[in-house]
PDB file of C-alpha atoms in Angstrom:
ATOM      1  CA  UNK T   1      47.046 165.171 136.044  1.00 75.00           C
ATOM      2  CA  UNK T   2      43.496 164.373 136.876  1.00 82.00           C
ATOM      3  CA  UNK T   3      43.883 161.276 138.089  1.00 86.00           C
ATOM      4  CA  UNK T   4      46.497 162.521 140.979  1.00 92.00           C
ATOM      5  CA  UNK T   5      44.678 164.311 144.057  1.00 94.00           C
ATOM      6  CA  UNK T   6      45.758 166.646 146.210  1.00 94.00           C
ATOM      7  CA  UNK T   7      48.779 164.827 147.857  1.00 91.00           C
ATOM      8  CA  UNK T   8      49.272 167.322 150.523  1.00 92.00           C
ATOM      9  CA  UNK T   9      45.874 167.910 151.915  1.00 95.00           C
ATOM     10  CA  UNK T  10      45.677 164.104 152.133  1.00 94.00           C
ATOM     11  CA  UNK T  11      49.404 163.892 153.885  1.00 91.00           C
ATOM     12  CA  UNK T  12      47.763 166.387 156.614  1.00 95.00           C
ATOM     13  CA  UNK T  13      45.049 163.973 157.321  1.00 95.00           C
ATOM     14  CA  UNK T  14      46.732 161.323 157.682  1.00 90.00           C
ATOM     15  CA  UNK T  15      49.611 162.809 159.896  1.00 92.00           C
ATOM     16  CA  UNK T  16      46.765 165.050 162.037  1.00 96.00           C
ATOM     17  CA  UNK T  17      44.454 161.222 161.747  1.00 94.00           C
ATOM     18  CA  UNK T  18      41.259 162.313 160.679  1.00 96.00           C
ATOM     19  CA  UNK T  19      42.218 160.480 157.139  1.00 94.00           C
ATOM     20  CA  UNK T  20      39.304 158.378 155.909  1.00 95.00           C
ATOM     21  CA  UNK T  21      40.318 155.234 154.251  1.00 93.00           C
ATOM     22  CA  UNK T  22      39.039 156.837 150.958  1.00 94.00           C
ATOM     23  CA  UNK T  23      41.460 159.318 151.585  1.00 95.00           C
ATOM     24  CA  UNK T  24      44.043 157.049 152.226  1.00 93.00           C
ATOM     25  CA  UNK T  25      42.988 155.027 149.251  1.00 93.00           C
ATOM     26  CA  UNK T  26      43.202 158.139 147.357  1.00 94.00           C
ATOM     27  CA  UNK T  27      46.498 159.139 148.504  1.00 93.00           C
ATOM     28  CA  UNK T  28      48.082 155.482 147.940  1.00 92.00           C
ATOM     29  CA  UNK T  29      46.372 155.767 143.771  1.00 93.00           C
ATOM     30  CA  UNK T  30      48.500 158.724 143.689  1.00 92.00           C
ATOM     31  CA  UNK T  31      51.723 158.039 144.594  1.00 90.00           C
ATOM     32  CA  UNK T  32      51.264 155.218 142.236  1.00 90.00           C
ATOM     33  CA  UNK T  33      50.690 157.616 139.526  1.00 90.00           C
ATOM     34  CA  UNK T  34      54.000 160.332 140.370  1.00 88.00           C
ATOM     35  CA  UNK T  35      56.569 157.688 138.625  1.00 87.00           C
ATOM     36  CA  UNK T  36      54.428 158.649 134.922  1.00 90.00           C
ATOM     37  CA  UNK T  37      54.665 161.762 135.914  1.00 88.00           C
ATOM     38  CA  UNK T  38      58.295 161.758 137.051  1.00 88.00           C
ATOM     39  CA  UNK T  39      58.852 160.136 133.575  1.00 88.00           C
ATOM     40  CA  UNK T  40      57.151 162.721 132.076  1.00 88.00           C
ATOM     41  CA  UNK T  41      58.647 165.484 133.398  1.00 88.00           C
ATOM     42  CA  UNK T  42      62.644 164.450 132.835  1.00 86.00           C
ATOM     43  CA  UNK T  43      63.104 164.871 129.550  1.00 90.00           C
ATOM     44  CA  UNK T  44      61.332 167.984 129.533  1.00 86.00           C
ATOM     45  CA  UNK T  45      63.745 170.771 128.293  1.00 84.00           C
ATOM     46  CA  UNK T  46      62.924 173.423 131.289  1.00 90.00           C
ATOM     47  CA  UNK T  47      65.624 172.888 134.493  1.00 90.00           C
ATOM     48  CA  UNK T  48      62.826 173.867 136.730  1.00 92.00           C
ATOM     49  CA  UNK T  49      60.639 170.703 135.472  1.00 91.00           C
ATOM     50  CA  UNK T  50      63.839 168.277 135.554  1.00 88.00           C
ATOM     51  CA  UNK T  51      64.104 169.439 139.132  1.00 89.00           C
ATOM     52  CA  UNK T  52      60.723 169.157 139.440  1.00 88.00           C
ATOM     53  CA  UNK T  53      61.442 165.785 138.282  1.00 86.00           C
ATOM     54  CA  UNK T  54      63.865 164.867 140.749  1.00 85.00           C
ATOM     55  CA  UNK T  55      62.804 166.056 143.736  1.00 85.00           C
ATOM     56  CA  UNK T  56      59.389 164.008 143.498  1.00 81.00           C
ATOM     57  CA  UNK T  57      60.940 161.306 145.586  1.00 78.00           C
ATOM     58  CA  UNK T  58      64.776 162.941 146.521  1.00 73.00           C
ATOM     59  CA  UNK T  59      64.554 161.114 150.025  1.00 72.00           C
ATOM     60  CA  UNK T  60      63.219 157.242 148.640  1.00 76.00           C
ATOM     61  CA  UNK T  61      60.536 157.170 150.352  1.00 81.00           C
ATOM     62  CA  UNK T  62      57.456 157.080 148.352  1.00 81.00           C
ATOM     63  CA  UNK T  63      58.021 153.654 147.227  1.00 82.00           C
ATOM     64  CA  UNK T  64      57.634 152.675 150.728  1.00 85.00           C
ATOM     65  CA  UNK T  65      54.224 154.544 151.835  1.00 85.00           C
ATOM     66  CA  UNK T  66      53.002 153.083 149.038  1.00 84.00           C
ATOM     67  CA  UNK T  67      53.504 149.679 149.595  1.00 86.00           C
ATOM     68  CA  UNK T  68      51.940 149.891 153.386  1.00 87.00           C
ATOM     69  CA  UNK T  69      49.682 151.928 151.727  1.00 87.00           C
ATOM     70  CA  UNK T  70      48.861 148.705 149.520  1.00 86.00           C
ATOM     71  CA  UNK T  71      48.936 146.581 152.540  1.00 87.00           C
ATOM     72  CA  UNK T  72      46.886 148.473 155.351  1.00 83.00           C
ATOM     73  CA  UNK T  73      44.149 148.819 152.542  1.00 79.00           C
TER      74      UNK T  73
END
C-alpha cells in the first residue's frame, strides 16, 4: 500500500482544478495498482475485505479514468 497515494485527496484536487501534473501522475499510478490490491483482497477469508475488493471498481470507471490520465500525461 506504500505505492498507492491518497486517492481521495488527489481526486479532490482534480475535481477542484487544483491538481498539479505530479498529482495527476500519482493518481494514475495509484489507479494502476488497484487491480493488484483487488486480486489480493478477493481470496481473503474475511467478508469485509472481500466486500471492499468488490467495491473498488463497482461502477467500472477506473479503467476509463486510467486511460484518460495515461493519454493526458
